[in-house]
mmCIF file of C-alpha atoms and ligand atoms in Angstrom:
data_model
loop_
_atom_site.group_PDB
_atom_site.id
_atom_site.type_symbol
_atom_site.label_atom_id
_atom_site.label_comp_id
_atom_site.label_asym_id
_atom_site.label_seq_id
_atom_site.Cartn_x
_atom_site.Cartn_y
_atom_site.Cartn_z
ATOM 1 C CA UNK I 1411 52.728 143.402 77.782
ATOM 2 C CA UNK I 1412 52.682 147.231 78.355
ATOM 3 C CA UNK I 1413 51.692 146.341 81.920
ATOM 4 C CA UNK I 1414 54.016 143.912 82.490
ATOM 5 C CA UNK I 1415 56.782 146.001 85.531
ATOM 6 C CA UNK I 1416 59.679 147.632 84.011
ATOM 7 C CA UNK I 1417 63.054 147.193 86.000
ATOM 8 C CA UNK I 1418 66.783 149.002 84.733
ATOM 9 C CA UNK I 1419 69.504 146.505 84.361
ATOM 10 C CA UNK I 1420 72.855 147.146 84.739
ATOM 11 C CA UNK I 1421 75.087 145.228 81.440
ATOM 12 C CA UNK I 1422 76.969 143.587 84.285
ATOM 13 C CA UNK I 1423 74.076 141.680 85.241
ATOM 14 C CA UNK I 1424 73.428 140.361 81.530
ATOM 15 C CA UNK I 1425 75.026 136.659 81.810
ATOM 16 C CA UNK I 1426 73.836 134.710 78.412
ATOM 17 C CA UNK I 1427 70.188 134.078 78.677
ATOM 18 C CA UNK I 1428 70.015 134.869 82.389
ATOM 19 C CA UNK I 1429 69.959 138.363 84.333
ATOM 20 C CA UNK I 1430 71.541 137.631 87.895
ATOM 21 C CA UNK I 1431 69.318 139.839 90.081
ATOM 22 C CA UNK I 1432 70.717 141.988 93.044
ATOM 23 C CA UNK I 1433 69.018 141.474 96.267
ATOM 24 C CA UNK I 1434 67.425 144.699 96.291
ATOM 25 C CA UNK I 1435 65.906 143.908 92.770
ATOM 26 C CA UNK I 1436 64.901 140.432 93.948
ATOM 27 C CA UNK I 1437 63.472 142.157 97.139
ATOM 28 C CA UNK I 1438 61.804 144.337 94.696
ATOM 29 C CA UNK I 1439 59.960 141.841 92.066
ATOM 30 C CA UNK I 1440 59.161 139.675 95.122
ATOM 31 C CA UNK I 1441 58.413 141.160 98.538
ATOM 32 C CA UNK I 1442 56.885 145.197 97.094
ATOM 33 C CA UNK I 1443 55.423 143.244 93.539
ATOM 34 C CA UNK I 1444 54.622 139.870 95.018
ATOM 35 C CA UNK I 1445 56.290 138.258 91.873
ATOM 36 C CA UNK I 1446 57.028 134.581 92.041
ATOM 37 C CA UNK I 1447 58.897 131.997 90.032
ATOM 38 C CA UNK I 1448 57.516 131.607 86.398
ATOM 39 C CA UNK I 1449 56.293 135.272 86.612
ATOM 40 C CA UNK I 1450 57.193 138.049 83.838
ATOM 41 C CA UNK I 1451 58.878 141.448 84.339
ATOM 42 C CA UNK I 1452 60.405 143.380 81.461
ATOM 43 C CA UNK I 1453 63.925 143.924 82.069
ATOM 44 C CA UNK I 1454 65.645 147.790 80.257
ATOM 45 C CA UNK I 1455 69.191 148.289 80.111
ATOM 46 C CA UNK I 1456 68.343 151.919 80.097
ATOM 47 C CA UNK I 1457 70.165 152.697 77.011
ATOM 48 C CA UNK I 1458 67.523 151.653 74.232
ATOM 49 C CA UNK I 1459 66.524 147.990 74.814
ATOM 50 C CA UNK I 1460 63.996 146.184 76.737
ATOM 51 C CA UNK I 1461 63.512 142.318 76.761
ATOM 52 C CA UNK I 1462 60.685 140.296 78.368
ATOM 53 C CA UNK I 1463 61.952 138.168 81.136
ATOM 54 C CA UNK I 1464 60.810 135.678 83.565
ATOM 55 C CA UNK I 1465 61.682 135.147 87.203
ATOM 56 C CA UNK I 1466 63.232 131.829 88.321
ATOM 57 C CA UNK I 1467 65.102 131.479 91.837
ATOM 58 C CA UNK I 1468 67.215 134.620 92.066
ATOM 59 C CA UNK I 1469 67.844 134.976 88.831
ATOM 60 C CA UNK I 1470 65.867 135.949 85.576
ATOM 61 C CA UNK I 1471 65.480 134.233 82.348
ATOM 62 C CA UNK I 1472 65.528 136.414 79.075
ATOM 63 C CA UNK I 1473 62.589 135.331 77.238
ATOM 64 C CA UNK I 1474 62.669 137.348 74.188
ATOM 65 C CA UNK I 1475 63.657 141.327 73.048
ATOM 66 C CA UNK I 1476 61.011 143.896 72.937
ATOM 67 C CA UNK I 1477 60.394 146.736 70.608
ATOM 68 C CA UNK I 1478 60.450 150.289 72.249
ATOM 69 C CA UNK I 1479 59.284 153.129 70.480
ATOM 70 C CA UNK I 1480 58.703 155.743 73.332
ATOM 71 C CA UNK I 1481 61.785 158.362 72.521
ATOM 72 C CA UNK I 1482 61.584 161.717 71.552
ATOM 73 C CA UNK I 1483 63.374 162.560 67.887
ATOM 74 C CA UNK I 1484 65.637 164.778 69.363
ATOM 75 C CA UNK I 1485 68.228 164.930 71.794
ATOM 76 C CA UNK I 1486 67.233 167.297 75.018
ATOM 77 C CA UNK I 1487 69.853 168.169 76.976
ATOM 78 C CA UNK I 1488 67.956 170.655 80.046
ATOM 79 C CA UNK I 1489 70.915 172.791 81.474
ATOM 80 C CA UNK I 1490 69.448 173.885 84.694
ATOM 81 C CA UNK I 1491 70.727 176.158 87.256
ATOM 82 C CA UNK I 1492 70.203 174.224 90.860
ATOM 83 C CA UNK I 1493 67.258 176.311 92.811
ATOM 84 C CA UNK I 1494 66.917 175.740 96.357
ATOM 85 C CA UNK I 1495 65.704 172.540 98.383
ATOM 86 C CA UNK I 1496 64.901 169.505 96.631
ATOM 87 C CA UNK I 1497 63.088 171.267 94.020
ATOM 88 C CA UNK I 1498 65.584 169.552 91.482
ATOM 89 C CA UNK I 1499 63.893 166.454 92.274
ATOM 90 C CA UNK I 1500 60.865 166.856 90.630
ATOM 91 C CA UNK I 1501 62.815 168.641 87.682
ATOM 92 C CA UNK I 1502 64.493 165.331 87.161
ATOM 93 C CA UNK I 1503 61.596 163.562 87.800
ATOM 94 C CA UNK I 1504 59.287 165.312 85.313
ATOM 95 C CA UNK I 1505 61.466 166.279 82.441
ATOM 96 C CA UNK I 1506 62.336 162.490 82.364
ATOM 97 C CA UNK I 1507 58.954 161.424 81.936
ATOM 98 C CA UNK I 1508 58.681 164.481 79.259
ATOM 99 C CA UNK I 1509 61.665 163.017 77.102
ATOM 100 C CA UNK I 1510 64.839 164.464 78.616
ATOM 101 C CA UNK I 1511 67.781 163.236 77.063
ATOM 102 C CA UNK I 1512 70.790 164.450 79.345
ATOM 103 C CA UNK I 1513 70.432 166.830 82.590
ATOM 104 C CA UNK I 1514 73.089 169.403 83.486
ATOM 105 C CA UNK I 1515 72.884 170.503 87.327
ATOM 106 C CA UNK I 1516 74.828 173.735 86.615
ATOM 107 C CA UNK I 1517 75.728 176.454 89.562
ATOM 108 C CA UNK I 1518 75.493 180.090 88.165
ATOM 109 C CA UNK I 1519 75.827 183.050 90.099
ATOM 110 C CA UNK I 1520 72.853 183.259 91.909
ATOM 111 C CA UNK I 1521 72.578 179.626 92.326
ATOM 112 C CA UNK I 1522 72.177 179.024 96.467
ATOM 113 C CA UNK I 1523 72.163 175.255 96.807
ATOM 114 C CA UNK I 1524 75.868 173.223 96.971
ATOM 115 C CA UNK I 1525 75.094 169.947 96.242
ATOM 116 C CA UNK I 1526 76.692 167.155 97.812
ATOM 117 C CA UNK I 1527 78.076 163.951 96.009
ATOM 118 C CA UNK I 1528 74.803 162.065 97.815
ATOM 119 C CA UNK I 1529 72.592 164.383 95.627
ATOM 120 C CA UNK I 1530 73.835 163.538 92.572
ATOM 121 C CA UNK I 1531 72.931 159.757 93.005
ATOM 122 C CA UNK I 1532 69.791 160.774 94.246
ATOM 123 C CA UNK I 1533 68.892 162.597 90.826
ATOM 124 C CA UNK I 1534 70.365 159.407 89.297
ATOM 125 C CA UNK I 1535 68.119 157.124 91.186
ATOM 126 C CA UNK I 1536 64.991 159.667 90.312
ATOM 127 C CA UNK I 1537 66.047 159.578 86.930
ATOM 128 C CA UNK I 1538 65.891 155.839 86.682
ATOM 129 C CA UNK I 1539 62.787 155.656 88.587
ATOM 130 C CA UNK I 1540 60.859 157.981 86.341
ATOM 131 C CA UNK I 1541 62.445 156.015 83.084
ATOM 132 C CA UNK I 1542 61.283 152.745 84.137
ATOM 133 C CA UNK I 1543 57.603 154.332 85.434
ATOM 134 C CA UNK I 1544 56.904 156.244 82.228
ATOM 135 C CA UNK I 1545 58.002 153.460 79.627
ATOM 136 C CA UNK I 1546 61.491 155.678 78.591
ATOM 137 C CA UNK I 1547 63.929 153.302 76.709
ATOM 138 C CA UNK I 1548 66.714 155.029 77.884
ATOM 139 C CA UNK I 1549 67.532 156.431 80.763
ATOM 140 C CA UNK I 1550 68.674 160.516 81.305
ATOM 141 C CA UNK I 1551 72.044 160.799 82.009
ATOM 142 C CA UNK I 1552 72.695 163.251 85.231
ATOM 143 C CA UNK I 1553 75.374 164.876 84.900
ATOM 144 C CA UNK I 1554 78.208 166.161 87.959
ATOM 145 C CA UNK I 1555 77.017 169.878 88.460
ATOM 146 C CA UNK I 1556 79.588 172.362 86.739
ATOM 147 C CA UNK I 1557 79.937 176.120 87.035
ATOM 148 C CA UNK I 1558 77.703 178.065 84.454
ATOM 149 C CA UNK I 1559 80.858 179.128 82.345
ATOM 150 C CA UNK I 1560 81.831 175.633 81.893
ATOM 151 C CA UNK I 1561 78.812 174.120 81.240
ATOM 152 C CA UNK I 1562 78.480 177.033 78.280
ATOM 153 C CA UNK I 1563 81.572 176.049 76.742
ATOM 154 C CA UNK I 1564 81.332 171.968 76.969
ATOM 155 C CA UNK I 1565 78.046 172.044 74.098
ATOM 156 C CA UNK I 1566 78.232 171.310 70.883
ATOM 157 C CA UNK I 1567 74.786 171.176 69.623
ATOM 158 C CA UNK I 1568 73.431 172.942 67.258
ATOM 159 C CA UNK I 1569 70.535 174.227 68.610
ATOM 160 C CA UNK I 1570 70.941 176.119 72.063
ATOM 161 C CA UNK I 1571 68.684 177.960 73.937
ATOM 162 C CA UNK I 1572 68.781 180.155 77.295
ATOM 163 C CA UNK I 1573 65.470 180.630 78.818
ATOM 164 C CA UNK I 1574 64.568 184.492 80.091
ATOM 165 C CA UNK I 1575 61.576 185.682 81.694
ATOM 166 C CA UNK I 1576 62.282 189.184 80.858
ATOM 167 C CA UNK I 1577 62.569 190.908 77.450
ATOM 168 C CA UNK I 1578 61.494 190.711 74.166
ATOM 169 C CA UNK I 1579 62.477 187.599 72.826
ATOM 170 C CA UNK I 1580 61.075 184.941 70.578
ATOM 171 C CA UNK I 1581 59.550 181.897 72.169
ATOM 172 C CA UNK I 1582 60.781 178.704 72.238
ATOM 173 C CA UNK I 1583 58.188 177.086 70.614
ATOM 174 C CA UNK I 1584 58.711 179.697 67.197
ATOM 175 C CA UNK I 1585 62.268 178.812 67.462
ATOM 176 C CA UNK I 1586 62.006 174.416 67.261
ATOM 177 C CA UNK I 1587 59.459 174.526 64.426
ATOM 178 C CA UNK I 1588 60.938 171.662 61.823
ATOM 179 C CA UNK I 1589 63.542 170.984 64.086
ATOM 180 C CA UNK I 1590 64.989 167.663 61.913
ATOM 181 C CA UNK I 1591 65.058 164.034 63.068
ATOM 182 C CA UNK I 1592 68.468 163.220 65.160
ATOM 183 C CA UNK I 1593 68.805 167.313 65.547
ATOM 184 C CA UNK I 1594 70.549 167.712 69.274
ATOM 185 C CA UNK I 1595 68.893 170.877 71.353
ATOM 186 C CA UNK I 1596 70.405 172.541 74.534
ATOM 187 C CA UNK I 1597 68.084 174.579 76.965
ATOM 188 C CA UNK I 1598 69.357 176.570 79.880
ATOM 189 C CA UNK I 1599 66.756 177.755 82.011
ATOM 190 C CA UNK I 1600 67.816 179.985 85.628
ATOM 191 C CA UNK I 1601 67.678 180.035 89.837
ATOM 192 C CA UNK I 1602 65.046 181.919 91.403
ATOM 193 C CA UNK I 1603 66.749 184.810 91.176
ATOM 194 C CA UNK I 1604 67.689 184.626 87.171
ATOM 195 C CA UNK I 1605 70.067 184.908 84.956
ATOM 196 C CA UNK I 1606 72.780 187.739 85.475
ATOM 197 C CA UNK I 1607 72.717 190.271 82.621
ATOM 198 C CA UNK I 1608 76.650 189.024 82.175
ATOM 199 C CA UNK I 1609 75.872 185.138 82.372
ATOM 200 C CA UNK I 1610 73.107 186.097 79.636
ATOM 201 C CA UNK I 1611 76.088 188.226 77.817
ATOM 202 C CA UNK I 1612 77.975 185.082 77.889
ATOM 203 C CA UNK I 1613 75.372 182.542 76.844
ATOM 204 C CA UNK I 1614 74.563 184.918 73.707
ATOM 205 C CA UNK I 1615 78.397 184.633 72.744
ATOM 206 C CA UNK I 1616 78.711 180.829 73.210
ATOM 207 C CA UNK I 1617 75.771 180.452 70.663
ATOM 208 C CA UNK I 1618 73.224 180.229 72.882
ATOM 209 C CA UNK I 1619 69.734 181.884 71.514
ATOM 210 C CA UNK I 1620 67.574 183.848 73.879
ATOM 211 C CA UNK I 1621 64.170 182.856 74.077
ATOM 212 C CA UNK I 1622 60.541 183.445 75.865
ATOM 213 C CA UNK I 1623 58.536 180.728 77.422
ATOM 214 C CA UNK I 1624 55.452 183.197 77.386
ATOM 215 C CA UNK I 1625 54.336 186.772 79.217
ATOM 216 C CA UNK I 1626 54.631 185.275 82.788
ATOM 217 C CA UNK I 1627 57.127 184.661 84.731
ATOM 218 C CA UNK I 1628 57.576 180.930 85.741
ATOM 219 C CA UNK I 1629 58.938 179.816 88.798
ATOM 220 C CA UNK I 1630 62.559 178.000 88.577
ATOM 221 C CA UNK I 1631 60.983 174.272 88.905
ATOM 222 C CA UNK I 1632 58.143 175.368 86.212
ATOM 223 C CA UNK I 1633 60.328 176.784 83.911
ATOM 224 C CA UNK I 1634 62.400 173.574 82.645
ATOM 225 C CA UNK I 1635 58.774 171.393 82.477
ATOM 226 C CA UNK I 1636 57.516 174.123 80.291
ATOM 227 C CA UNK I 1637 60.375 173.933 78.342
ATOM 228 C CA UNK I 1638 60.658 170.229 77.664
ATOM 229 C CA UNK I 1639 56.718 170.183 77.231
ATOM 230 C CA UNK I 1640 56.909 172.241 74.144
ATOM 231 C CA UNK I 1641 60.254 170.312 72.865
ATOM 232 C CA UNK I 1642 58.012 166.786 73.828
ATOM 233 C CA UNK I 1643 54.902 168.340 71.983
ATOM 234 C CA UNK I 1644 56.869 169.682 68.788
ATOM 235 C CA UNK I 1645 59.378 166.666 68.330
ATOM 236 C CA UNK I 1646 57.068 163.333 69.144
ATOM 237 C CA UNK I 1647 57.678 161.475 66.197
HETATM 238 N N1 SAM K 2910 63.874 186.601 89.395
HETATM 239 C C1 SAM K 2910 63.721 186.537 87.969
HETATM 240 C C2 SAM K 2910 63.006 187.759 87.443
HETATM 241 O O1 SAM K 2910 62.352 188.417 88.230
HETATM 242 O O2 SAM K 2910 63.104 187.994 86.243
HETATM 243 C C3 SAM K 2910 62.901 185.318 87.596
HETATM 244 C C4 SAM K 2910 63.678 184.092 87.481
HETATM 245 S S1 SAM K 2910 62.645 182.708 87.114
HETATM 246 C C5 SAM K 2910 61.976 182.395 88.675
HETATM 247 C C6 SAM K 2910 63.774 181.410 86.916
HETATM 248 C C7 SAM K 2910 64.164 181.084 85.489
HETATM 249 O O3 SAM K 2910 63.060 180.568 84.790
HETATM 250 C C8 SAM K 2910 64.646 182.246 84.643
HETATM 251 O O4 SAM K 2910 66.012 182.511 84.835
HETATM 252 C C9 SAM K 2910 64.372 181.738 83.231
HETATM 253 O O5 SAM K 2910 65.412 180.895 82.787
HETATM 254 C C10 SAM K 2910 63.109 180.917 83.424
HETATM 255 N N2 SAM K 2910 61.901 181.651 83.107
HETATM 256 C C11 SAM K 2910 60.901 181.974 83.951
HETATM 257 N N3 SAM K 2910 59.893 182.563 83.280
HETATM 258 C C12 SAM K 2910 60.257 182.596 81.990
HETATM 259 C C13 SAM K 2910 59.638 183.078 80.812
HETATM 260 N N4 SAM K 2910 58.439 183.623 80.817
HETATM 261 N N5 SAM K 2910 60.317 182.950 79.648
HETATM 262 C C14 SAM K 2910 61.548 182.387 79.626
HETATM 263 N N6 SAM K 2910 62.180 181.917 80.701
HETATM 264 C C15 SAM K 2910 61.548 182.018 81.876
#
């Protein structure tokens, strides 16, 4: 079953016992997988279910519903300020299959990149890519990129946690020890050139705890991965 491919429905496209297929998706299971009437796909709504279906004309039938057990405990939103290029690309792309929850393009003050509205379904499109690829039963939300400040004040998880290279603080991995079932965590992480002492300022007021992700300094595309890799490694349940 597990190797069965693994395509994101929209709800729209959920009509009874049949999933009406859109001609890129048809294109898809057909032309790129060489799937043909009678075979099986597994169909994911991205938000928690999967069900085994089988192709017929240009639509699907829904066979039966599948149990999916591939979530982290927790609930990972990564609040990351945009570094340059397309380096947000893998971000998305790896933190998904690491258990991301929700990702928050922010733009802090050091932040060089403006992203256009094209970018944004790009991520989205990565997003859902890297669900469906690494067996996810839901898919991250990617969020519209907000200034730093705002972003700060629009959490209201309990555990939050800004990511600085420099400093003596306690790493992340001290700080999510017995981290309860359900808890939701927030982790900022910086641009190439860092945090500002003020934006840190600010974080620490909002709630947000300071923390380490070891001696060196990682580069702004490592430092999120590292990040989630710990969260993944501590809160697989
Ligand atoms: N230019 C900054 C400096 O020299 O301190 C380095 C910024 S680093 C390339 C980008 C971001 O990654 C930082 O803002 C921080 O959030 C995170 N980061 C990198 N290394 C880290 C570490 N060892 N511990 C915690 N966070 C780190």
């Amino acid at each position: 079953m597990s190797q069965l491919q693994r395509i994101a429905i929209a709800p729209s496209q959920f009509q009874q016992e049949l999933i009406l297929l859109t001609s890129q998706q048809l294109h898809y299971l057909r032309r790129v997988l060489r799937l043909g009437d009678g075979d099986r796909f597994i169909a994911m709504d991205g938000m928690g279910k999967w069900w085994l279906a089988q192709l017929a004309g240009e639509q699907a039938r829904v066979l039966e519903p599948l149990v999916v057990e591939t979530e982290l405990g927790v609930a990972i939103t990564l609040m990351v300020a945009l570094p340059k290029g397309n380096a947000f690309d893998d971000i998305v792309r790896f933190c998904t299959e690491l258990g991301v929850t929700c990702i928050a393009p922010v733009l802090s003050d050091r932040t060089l990149l403006k992203p256009s509205p094209q970018k944004v379904e790009r991520w989205r499109r990565i997003a859902q890519e890297a669900a469906e690829q690494s067996e996810r039963a839901f898919i991250p939300t990617v969020l519209e990129p907000v200034s730093f400040n705002t972003a700060l004040t629009s959490s209201s998880a309990t555990h939050r946690f800004i990511c600085e290279g420099r400093g003596n603080y306690p790493h992340l991995k001290d700080m999510i020890q017995g981290l309860s079932v359900n808890s939701e965590v927030v982790i900022a992480t910086g641009p190439e050139g860092g945090w500002t002492q003020k934006e840190l300022e600010c974080a620490i007021a909002a709630g947000f705890e300071p923390v380490s992700l070891g001696h060196r300094i990682l580069r702004a595309v490592t430092a999120p991965i590292v990040a989630l890799s710990l969260l993944s490694a501590i809160c697989e349940v």
